[in-house]
Short mmCIF file of C-alpha atoms and ligand atoms in Angstrom, two decimals:
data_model
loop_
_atom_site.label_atom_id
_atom_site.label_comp_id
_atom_site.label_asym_id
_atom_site.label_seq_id
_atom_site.Cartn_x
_atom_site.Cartn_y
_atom_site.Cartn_z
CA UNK A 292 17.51 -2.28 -6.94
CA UNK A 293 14.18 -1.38 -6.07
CA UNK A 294 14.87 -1.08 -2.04
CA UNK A 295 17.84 1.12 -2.92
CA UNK A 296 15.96 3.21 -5.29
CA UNK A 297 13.08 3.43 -2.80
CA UNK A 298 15.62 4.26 0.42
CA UNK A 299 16.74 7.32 -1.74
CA UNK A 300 13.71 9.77 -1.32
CA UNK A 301 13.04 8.44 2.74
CA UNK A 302 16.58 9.29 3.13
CA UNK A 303 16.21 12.73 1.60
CA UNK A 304 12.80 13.32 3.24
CA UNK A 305 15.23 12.02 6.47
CA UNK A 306 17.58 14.96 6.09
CA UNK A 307 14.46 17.46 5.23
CA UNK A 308 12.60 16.42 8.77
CA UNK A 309 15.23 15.03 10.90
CA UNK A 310 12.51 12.21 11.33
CA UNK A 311 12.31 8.58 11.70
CA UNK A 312 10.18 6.67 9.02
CA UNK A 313 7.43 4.06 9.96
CA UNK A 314 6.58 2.73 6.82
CA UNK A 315 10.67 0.82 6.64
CA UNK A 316 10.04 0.04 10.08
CA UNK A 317 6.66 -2.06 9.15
CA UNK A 318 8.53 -4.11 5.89
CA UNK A 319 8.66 -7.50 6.85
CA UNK A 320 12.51 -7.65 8.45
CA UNK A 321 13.47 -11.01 6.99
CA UNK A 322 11.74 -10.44 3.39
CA UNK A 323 13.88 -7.81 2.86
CA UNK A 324 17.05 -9.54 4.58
CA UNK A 325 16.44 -12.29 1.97
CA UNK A 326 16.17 -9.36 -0.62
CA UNK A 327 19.18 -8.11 0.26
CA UNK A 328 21.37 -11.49 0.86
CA UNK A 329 19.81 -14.63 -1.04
CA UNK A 330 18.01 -13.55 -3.66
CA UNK A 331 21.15 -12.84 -6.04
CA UNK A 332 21.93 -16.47 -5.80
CA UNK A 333 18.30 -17.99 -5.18
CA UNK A 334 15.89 -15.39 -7.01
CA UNK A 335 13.24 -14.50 -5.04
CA UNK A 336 11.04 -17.65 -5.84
CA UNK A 337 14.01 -19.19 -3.74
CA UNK A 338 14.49 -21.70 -6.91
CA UNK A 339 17.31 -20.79 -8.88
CA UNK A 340 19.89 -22.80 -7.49
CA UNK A 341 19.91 -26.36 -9.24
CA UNK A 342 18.84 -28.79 -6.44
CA UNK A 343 17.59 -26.39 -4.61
CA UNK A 344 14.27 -24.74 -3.32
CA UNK A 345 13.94 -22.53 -0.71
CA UNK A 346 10.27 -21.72 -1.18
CA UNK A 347 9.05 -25.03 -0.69
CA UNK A 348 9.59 -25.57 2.95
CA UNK A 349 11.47 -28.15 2.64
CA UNK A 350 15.05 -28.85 2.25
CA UNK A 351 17.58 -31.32 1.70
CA UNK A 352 20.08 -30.45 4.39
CA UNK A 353 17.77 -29.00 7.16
CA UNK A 354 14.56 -30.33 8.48
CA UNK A 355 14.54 -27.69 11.89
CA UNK A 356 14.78 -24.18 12.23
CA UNK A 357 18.19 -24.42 14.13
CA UNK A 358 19.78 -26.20 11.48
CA UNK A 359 18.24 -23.63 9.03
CA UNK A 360 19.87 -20.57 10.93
CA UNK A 361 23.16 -23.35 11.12
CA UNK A 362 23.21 -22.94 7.69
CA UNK A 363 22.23 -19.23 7.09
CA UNK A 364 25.09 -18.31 9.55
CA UNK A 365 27.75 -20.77 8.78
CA UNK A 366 26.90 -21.51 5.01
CA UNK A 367 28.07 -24.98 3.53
CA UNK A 368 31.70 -25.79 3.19
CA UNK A 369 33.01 -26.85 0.03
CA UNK A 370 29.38 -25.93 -1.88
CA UNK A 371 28.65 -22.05 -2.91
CA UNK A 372 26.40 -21.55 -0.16
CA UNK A 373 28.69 -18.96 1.50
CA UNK A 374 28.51 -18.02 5.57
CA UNK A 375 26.53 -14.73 6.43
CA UNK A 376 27.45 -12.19 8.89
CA UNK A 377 23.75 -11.58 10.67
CA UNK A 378 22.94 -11.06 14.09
CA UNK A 379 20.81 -14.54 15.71
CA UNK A 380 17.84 -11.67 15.01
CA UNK A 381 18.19 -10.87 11.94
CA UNK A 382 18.96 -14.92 10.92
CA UNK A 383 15.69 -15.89 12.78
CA UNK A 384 13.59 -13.20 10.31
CA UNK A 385 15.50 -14.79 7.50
CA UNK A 386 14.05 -18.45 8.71
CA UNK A 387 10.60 -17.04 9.56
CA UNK A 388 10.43 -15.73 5.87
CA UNK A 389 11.95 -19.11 4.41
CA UNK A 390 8.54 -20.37 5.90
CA UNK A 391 6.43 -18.08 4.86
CA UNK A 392 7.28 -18.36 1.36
CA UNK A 393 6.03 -21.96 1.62
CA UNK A 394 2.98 -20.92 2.96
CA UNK A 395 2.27 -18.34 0.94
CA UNK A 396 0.97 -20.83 -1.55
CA UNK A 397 2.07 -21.44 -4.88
CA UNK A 398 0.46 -19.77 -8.83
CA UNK A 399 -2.59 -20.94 -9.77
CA UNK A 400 -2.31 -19.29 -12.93
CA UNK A 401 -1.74 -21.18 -16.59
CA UNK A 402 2.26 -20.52 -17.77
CA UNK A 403 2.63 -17.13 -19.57
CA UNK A 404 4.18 -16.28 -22.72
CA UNK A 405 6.23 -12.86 -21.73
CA UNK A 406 6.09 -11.35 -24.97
CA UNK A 407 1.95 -11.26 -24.98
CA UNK A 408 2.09 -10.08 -21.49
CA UNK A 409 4.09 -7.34 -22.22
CA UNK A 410 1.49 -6.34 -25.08
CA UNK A 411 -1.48 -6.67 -22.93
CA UNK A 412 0.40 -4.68 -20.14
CA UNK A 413 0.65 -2.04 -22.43
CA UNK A 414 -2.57 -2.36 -24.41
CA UNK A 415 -5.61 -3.80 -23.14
CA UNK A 416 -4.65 -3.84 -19.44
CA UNK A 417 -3.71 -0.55 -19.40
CA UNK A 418 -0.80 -1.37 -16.65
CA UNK A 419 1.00 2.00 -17.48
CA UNK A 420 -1.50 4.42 -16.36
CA UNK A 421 -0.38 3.68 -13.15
CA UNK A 422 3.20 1.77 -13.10
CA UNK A 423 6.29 2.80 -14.69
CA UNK A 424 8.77 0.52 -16.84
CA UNK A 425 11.96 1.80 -18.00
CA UNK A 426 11.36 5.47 -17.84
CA UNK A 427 7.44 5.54 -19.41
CA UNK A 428 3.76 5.53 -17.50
CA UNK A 429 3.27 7.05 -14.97
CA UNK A 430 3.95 7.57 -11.00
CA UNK A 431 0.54 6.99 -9.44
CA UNK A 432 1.68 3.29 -8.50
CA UNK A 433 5.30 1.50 -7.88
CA UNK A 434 7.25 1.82 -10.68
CA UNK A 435 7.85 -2.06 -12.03
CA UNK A 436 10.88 -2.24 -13.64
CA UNK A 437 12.17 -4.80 -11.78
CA UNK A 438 9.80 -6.24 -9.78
CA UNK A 439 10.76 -9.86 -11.41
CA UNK A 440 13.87 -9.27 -9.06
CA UNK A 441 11.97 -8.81 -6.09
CA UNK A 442 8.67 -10.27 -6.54
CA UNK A 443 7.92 -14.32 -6.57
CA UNK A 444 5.53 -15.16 -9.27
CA UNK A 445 2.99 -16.07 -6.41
CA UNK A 446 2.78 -12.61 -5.10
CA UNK A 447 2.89 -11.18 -9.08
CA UNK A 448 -0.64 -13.15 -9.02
CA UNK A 449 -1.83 -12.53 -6.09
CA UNK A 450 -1.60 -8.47 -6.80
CA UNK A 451 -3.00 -8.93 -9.74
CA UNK A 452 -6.22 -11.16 -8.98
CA UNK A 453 -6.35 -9.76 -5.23
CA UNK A 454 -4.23 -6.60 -5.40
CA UNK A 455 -6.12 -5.50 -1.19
CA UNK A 456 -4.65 -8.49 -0.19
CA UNK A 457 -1.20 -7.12 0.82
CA UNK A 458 -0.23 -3.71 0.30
CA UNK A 459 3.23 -3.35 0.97
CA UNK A 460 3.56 -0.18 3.98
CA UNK A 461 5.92 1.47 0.51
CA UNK A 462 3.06 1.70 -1.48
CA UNK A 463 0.37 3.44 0.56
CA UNK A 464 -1.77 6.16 -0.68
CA UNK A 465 -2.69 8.72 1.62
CA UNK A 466 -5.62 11.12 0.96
CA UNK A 467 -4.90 15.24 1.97
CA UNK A 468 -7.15 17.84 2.30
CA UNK A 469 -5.10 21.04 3.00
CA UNK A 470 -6.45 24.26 5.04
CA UNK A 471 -7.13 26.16 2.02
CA UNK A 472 -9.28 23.17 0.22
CA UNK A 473 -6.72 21.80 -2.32
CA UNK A 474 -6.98 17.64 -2.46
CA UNK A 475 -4.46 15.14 -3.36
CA UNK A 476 -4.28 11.43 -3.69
CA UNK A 477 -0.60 10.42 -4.09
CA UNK A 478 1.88 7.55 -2.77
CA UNK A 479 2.62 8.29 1.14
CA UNK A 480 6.58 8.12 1.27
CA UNK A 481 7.01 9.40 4.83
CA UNK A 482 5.17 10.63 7.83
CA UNK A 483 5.75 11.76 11.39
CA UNK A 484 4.14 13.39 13.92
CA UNK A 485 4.84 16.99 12.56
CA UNK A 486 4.64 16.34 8.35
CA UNK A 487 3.95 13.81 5.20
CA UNK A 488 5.95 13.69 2.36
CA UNK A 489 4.34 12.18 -0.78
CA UNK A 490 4.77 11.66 -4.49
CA UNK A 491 2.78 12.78 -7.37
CA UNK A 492 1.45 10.67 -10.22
CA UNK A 493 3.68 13.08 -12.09
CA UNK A 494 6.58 12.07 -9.94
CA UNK A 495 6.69 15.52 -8.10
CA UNK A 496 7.78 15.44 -4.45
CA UNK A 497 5.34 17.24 -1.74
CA UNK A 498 5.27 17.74 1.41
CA UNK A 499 2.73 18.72 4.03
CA UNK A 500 3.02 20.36 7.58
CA UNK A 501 0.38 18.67 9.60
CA UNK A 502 -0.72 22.25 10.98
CA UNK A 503 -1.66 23.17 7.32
CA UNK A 504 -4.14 19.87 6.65
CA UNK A 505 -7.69 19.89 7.30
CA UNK A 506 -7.46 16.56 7.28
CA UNK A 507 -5.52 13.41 6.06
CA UNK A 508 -6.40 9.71 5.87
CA UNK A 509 -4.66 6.50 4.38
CA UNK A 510 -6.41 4.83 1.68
CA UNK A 511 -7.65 1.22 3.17
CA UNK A 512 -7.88 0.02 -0.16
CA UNK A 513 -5.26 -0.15 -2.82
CA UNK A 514 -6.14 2.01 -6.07
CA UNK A 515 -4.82 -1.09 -7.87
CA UNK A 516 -7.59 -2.88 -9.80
CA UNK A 517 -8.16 -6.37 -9.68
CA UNK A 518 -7.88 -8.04 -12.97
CA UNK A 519 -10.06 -11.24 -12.00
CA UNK A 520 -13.03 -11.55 -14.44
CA UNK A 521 -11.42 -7.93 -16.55
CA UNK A 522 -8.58 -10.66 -18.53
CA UNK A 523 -8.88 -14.62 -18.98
CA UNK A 524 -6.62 -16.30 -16.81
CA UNK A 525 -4.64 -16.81 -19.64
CA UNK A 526 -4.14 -13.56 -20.25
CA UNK A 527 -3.12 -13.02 -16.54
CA UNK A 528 -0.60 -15.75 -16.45
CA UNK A 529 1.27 -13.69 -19.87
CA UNK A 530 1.25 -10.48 -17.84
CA UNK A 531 2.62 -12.22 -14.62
CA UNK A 532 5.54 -14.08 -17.01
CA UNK A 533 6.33 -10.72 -18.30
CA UNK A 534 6.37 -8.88 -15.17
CA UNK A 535 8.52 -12.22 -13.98
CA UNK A 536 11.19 -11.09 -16.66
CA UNK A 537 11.27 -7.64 -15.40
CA UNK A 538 14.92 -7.50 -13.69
CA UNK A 539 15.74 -4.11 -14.00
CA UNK A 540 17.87 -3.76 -16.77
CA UNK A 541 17.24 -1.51 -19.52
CA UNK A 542 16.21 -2.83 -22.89
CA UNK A 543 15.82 0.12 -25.25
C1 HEC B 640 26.78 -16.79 -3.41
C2 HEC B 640 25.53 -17.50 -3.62
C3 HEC B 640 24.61 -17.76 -2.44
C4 HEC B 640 24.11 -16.86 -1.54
C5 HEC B 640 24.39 -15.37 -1.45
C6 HEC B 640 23.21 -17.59 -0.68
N1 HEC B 640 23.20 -18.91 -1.04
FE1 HEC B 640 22.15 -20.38 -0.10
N2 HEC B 640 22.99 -21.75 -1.31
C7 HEC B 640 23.82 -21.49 -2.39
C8 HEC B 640 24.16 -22.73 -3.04
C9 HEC B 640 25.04 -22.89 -4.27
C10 HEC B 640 23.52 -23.77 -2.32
C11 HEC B 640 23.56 -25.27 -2.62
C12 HEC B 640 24.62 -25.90 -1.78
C13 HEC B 640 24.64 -27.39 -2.03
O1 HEC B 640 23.89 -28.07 -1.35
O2 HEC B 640 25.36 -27.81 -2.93
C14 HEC B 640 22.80 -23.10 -1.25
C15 HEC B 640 22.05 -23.78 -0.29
C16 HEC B 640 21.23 -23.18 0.65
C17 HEC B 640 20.40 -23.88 1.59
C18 HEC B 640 20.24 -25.39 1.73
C19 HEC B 640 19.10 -25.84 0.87
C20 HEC B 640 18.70 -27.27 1.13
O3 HEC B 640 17.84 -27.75 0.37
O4 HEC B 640 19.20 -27.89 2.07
C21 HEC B 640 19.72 -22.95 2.30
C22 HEC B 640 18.69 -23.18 3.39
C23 HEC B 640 20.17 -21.66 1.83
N3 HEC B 640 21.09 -21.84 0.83
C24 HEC B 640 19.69 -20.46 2.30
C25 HEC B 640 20.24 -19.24 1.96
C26 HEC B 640 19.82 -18.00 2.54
C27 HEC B 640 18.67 -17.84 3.52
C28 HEC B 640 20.62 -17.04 2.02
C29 HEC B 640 20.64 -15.56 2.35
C30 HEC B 640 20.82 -15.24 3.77
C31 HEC B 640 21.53 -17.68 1.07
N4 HEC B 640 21.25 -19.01 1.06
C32 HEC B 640 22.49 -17.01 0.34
C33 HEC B 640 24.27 -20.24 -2.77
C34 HEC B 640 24.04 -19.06 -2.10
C1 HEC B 641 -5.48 2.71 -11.34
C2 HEC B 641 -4.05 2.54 -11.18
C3 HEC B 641 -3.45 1.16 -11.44
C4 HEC B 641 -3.58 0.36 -12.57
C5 HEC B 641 -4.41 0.61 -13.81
C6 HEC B 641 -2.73 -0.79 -12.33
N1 HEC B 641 -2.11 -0.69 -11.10
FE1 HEC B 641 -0.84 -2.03 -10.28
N2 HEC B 641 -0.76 -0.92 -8.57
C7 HEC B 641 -1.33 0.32 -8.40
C8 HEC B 641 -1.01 0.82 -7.06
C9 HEC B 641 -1.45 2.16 -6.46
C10 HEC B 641 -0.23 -0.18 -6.44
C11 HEC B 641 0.38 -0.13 -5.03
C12 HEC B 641 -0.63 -0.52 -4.00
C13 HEC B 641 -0.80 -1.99 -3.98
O1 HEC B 641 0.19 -2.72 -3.79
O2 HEC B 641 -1.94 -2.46 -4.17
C14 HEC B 641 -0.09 -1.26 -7.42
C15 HEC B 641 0.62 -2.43 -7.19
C16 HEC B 641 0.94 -3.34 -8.19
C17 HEC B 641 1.84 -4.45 -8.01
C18 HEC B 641 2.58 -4.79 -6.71
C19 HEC B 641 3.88 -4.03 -6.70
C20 HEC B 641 4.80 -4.49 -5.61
O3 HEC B 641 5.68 -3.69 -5.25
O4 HEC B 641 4.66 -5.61 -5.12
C21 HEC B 641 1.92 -5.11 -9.20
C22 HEC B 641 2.75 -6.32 -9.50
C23 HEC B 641 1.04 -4.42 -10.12
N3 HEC B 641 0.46 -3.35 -9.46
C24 HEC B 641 0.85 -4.79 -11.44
C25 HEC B 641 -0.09 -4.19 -12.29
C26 HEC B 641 -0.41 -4.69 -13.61
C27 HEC B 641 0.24 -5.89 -14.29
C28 HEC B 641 -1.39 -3.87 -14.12
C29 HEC B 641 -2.13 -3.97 -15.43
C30 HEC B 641 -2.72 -5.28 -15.76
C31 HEC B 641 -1.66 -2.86 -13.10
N4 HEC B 641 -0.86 -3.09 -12.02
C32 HEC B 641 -2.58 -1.83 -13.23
C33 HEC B 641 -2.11 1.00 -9.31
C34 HEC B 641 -2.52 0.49 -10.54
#
């Protein structure tokens, strides 16, 4: 999974500065809690359980927020919906995300044929000059592989047609200017008081004493395009179906 894949290098940079990390600190607790504990039986649109929708805001056996953590905690008898060992906490985030999804709004886009997605991601849109998928393009942004695990088509869209809406803390880019004039634009990975580690475009690792920067600043505004007006919408609802049938597993 992504988050695992991603936990790897703040882990290593961990052991290399004996630091804590702020960007894990900053995800959204219950987005990933739902990552981690629903979405292999909901998806992360919340609707892949027949009779069920979790992204709607509304359910069939809850209308409150207790009886939403009720269920998150205790899990239906006699159904699939299995009890969860979470702290009240960590249950709560998982409820506050259930309603977010639903206000998060819904696509707007027409429905996608995967197959032309995947050649306008290639082609035309010129997706992997940035993203990775299955081992080719490049490092500069997240690599996609399976983002149809842990995206909902909703937020596929929205990066797409309004990719400064929500950066995700994981994917900053953090301009450096060292001491001895060398520049760099790469994905921030880590950062504490005394260092920043950060990736390459080439997928090289690099880190940076503080003492040695002239200066450093995060990048307000993604280096993701937006696509609105640069492919029809037509052409954006294939790309989001494809990236929607990204789920990680290799197809060589
Ligand atoms: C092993 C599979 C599985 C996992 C894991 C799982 N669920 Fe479920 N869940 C189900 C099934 C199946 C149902 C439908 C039960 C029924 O009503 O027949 C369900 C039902 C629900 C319902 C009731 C929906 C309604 O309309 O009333 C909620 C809420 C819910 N799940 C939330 C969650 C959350 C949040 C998580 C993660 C913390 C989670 N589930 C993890 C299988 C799962
Ligand atoms: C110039 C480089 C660049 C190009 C070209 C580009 N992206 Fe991105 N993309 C990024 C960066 C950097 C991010 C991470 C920052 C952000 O979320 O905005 C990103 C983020 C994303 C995300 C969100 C990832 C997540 O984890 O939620 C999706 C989805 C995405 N891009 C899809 C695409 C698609 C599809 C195309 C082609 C139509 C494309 N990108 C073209 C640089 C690029």
């Amino acid at each position: 999974m992504r988050v695992a894949r991603f936990l790897t290098p703040l882990l290593f940079a961990a052991a290399l500065f004996a630091q804590h990390t702020y960007t894990l600190a900053d995800i959204e607790n219950g987005g990933r809690l739902y990552l981690a504990n629903c979405t292999v039986c909901h998806g992360p649109d919340g609707d892949l359980q027949p009779g069920v929708n979790l992204g709607r805001g509304k359910f069939r056996r809850a209308s409150s927020d207790d009886e939403l953590e009720q269920i998150i905690t205790k899990g239906i008898p006699g159904t699939g919906m299995p009890s969860h060992d979470l702290t009240p906490q960590q249950v709560e985030s998982v409820v506050a995300y259930l309603r977010s999804m639903a206000a998060s709004g819904h696509s707007t886009l027409p429905s996608g044929n995967a197959a032309r997605g995947k050649a306008i991601f290639e082609g035309k849109g010129e997706c992997l000059n940035c993203h990775r998928v299955h081992g080719s393009g490049s490092y500069s942004g997240p690599d996609l592989s399976d983002i149809g695990l842990v995206r909902r088509t909703a937020e596929l869209e929205k990066s797409l047609v309004d990719p400064n809406a929500e950066i995700l803390p994981d994917n900053r880019v953090v301009h450096v200017v060292t001491k001895d004039g060398k520049e760099m634009t790469a994905r921030l990975l880590n950062a504490d008081t005394l260092a920043l580690l950060v990736l390459d475009a080439q997928g090289q690792l690099h880190s940076y004493s503080k003492s040695d920067l002239r200066e450093y600043s995060l990048m307000k505004d993604s280096s993701m395009p937006s696509y609105k007006g640069k492919l029809t919408t037509q052409e954006m609802g294939d790309v989001v179906s494809y990236m929607a049938s990204l789920k990680g597993a290799e197809t060589r």
